[in-house]
XYZ file of N, CA and C in Angstrom:
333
model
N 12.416 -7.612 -10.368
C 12.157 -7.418 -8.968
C 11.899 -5.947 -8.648
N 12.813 -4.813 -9.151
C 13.015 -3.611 -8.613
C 11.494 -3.576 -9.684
N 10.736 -3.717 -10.782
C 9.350 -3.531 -11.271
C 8.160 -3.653 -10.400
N 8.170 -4.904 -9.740
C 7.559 -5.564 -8.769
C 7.516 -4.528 -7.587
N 8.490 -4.143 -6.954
C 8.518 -2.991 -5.789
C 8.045 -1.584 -6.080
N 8.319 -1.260 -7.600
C 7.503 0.184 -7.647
C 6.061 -0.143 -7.749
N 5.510 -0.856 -8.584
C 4.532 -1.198 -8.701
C 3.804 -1.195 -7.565
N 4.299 -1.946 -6.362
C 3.840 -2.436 -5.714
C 3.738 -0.402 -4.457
N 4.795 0.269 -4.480
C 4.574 1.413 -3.994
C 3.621 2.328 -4.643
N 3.834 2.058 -6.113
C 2.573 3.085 -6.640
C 1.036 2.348 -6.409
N 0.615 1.436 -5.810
C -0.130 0.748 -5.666
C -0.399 1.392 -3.830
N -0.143 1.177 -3.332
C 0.050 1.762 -2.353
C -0.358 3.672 -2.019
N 0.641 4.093 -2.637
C -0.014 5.610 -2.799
C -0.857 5.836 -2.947
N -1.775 5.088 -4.283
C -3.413 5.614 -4.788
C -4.238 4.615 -3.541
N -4.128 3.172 -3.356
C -4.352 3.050 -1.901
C -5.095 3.862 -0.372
N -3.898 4.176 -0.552
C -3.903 5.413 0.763
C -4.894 6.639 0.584
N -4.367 7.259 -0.708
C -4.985 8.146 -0.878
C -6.300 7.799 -1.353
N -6.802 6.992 -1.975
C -8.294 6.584 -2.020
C -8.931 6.658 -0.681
N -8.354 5.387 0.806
C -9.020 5.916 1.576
C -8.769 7.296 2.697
N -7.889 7.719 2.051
C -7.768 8.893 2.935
C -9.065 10.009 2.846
N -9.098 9.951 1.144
C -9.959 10.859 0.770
C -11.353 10.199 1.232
N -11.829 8.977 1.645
C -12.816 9.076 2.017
C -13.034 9.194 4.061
N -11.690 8.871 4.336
C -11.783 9.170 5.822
C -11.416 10.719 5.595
N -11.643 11.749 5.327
C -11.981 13.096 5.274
C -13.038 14.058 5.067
N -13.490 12.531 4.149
C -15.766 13.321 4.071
C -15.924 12.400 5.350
N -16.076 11.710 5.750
C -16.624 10.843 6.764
C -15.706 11.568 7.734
N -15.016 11.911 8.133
C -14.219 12.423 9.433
C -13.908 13.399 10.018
N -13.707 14.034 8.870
C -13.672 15.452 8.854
C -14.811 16.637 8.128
N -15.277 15.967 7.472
C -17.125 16.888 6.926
C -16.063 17.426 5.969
N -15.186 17.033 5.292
C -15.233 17.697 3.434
C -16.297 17.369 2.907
N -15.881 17.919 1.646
C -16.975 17.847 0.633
C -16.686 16.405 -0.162
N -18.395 15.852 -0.049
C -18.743 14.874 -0.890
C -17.817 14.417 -1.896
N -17.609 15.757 -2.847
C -16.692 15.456 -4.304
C -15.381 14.731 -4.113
N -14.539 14.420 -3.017
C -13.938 14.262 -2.710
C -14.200 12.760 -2.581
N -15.391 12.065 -2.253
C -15.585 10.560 -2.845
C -15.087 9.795 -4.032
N -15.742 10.868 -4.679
C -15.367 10.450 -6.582
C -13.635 10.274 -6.934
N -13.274 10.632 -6.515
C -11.568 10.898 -6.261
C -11.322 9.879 -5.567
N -11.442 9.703 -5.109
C -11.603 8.300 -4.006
C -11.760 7.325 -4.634
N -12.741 7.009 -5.044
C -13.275 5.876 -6.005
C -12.375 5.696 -7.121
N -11.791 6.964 -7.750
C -10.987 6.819 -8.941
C -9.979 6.267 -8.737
N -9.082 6.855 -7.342
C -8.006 6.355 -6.241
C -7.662 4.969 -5.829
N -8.946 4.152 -5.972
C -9.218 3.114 -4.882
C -9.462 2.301 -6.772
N -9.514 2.058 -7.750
C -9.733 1.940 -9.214
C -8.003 1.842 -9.550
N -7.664 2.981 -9.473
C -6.306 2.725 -10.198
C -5.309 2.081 -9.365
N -5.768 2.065 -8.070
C -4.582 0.872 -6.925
C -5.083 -0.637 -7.168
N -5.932 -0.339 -7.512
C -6.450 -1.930 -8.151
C -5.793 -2.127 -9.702
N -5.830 -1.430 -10.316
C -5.062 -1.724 -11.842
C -3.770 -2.217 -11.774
N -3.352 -1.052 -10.888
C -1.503 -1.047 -10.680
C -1.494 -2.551 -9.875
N -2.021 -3.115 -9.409
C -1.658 -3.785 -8.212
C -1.782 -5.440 -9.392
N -2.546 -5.235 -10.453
C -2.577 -6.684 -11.016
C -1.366 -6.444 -11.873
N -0.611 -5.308 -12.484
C 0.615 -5.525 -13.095
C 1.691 -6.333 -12.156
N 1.612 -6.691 -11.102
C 2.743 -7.371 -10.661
C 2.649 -8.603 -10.911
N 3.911 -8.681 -11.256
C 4.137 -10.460 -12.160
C 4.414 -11.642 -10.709
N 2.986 -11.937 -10.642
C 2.439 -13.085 -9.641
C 1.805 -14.474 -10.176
N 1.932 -15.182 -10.113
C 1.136 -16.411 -10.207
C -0.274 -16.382 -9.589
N -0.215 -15.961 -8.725
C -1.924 -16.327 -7.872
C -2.182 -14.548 -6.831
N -3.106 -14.471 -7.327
C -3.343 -13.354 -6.450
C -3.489 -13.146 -5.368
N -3.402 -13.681 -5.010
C -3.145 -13.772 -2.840
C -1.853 -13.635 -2.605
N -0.984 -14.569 -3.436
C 0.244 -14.081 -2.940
C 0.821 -12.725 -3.035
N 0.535 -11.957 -4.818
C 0.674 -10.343 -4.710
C 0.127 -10.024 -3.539
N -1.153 -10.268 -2.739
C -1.556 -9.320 -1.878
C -0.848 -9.512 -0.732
N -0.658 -10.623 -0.534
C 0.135 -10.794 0.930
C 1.496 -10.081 0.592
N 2.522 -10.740 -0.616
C 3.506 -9.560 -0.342
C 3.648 -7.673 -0.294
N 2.653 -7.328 -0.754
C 2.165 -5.728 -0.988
C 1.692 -5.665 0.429
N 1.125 -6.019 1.177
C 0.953 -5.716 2.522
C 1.883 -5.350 3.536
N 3.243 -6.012 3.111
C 4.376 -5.324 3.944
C 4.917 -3.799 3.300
N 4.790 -3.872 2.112
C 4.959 -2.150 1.479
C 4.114 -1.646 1.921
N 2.457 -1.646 1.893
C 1.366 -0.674 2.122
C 1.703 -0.363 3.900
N 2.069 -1.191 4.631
C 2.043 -0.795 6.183
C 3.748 0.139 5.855
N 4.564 -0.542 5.638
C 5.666 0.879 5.397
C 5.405 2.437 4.717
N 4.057 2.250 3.896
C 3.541 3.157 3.056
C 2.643 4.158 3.813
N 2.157 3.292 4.378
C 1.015 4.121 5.974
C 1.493 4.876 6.850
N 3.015 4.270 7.010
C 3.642 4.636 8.251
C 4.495 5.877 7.825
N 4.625 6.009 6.711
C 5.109 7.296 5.546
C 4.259 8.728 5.509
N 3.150 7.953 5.234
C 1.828 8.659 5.056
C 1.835 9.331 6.508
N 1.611 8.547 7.511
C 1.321 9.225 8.817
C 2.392 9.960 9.101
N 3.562 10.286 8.728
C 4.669 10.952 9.105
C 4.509 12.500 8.077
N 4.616 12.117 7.163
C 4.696 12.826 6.056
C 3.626 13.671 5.708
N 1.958 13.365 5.487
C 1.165 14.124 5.229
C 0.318 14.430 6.664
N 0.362 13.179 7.736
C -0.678 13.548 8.683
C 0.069 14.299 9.749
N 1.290 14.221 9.626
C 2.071 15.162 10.686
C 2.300 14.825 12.084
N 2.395 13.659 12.182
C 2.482 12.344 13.677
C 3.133 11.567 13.169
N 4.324 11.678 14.442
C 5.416 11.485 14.836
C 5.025 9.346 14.162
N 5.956 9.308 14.399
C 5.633 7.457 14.356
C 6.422 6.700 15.412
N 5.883 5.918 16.326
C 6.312 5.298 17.313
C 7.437 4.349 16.682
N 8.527 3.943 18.332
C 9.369 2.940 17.927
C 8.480 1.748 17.557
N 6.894 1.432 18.304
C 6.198 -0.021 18.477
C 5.478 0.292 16.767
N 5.420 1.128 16.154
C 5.073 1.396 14.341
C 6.654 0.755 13.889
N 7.515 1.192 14.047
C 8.604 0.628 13.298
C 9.038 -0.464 13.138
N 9.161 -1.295 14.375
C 9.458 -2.865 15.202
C 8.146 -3.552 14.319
N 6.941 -2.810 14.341
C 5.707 -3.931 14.104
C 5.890 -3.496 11.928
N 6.318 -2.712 11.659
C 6.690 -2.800 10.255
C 8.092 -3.450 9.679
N 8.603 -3.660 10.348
C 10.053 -4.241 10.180
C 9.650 -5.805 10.211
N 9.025 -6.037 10.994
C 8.216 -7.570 10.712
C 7.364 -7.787 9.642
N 6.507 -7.116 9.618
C 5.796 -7.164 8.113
C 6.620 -7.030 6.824
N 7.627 -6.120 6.751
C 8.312 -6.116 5.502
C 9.032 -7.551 5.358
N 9.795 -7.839 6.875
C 10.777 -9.166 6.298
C 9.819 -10.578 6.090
N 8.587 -10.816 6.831
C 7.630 -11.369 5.779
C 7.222 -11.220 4.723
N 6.787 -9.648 3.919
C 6.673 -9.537 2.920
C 7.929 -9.794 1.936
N 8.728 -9.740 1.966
C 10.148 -10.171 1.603
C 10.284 -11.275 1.361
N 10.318 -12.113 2.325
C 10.209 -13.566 2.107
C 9.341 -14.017 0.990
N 7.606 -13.652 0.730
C 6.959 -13.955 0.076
C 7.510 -13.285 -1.366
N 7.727 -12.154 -1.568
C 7.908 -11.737 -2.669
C 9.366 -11.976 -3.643
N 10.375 -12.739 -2.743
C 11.651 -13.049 -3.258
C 10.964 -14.646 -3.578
N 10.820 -15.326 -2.721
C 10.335 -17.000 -3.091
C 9.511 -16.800 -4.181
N 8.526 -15.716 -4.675
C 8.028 -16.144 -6.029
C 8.679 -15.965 -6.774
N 9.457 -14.221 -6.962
C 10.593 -14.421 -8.024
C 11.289 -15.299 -8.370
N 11.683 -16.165 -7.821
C 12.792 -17.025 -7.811
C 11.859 -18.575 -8.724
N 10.539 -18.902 -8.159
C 9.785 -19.588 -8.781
C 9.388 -19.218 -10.280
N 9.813 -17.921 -10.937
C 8.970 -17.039 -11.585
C 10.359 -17.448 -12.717
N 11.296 -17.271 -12.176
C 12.800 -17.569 -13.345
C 13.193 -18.498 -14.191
């Protein structure tokens, strides 16, 4: 389980940072090169993301969706420097205990 959750955060990080780096040429006028990084970014969150021991791939994605919105909401605190609302926390606290749900019911199918 605790495999499944890093996985599922380092999946997340390159994630983010894939599209961050491209909402920064598109948003902010960086430099191009900063795509390619992106692409590499947006490549290895896809690798990491099939090591999680799932049966069907929808379900990994649906449970990783409650980490990636806790992961966003990290991101926006942490690197973008905005504050995070109580209505970000309340609306991630729901997503995780759904994602939860999904990702404990497979383990348990998985044993």
């Amino acid at each position: 389980m605790f495999v499944e959750i890093f996985y599922y955060i380092v999946a997340a990080f390159f994630e983010i940072l894939g599209c961050y780096l491209f909402w920064i040429v598109f948003r902010h006028d960086k430099s191009s090169l900063y795509l390619g990084l992106g692409i590499l970014s947006l490549m290895i969150f896809a690798f990491i993301l099939t090591r999680v021991e799932s049966e069907f791939a929808g379900r990994a994605y649906a449970a990783y969706g409650g980490i990636y919105i806790l992961s966003s909401l990290l991101w926006l605190f942490f690197i973008e420097k905005t504050n995070v609302t109580k209505f970000d926390l309340i609306g991630a606290s729901f997503c995780l205990f759904g994602a939860s749900l999904i990702i404990f019911s497979a383990l348990k199918k998985l044993s």
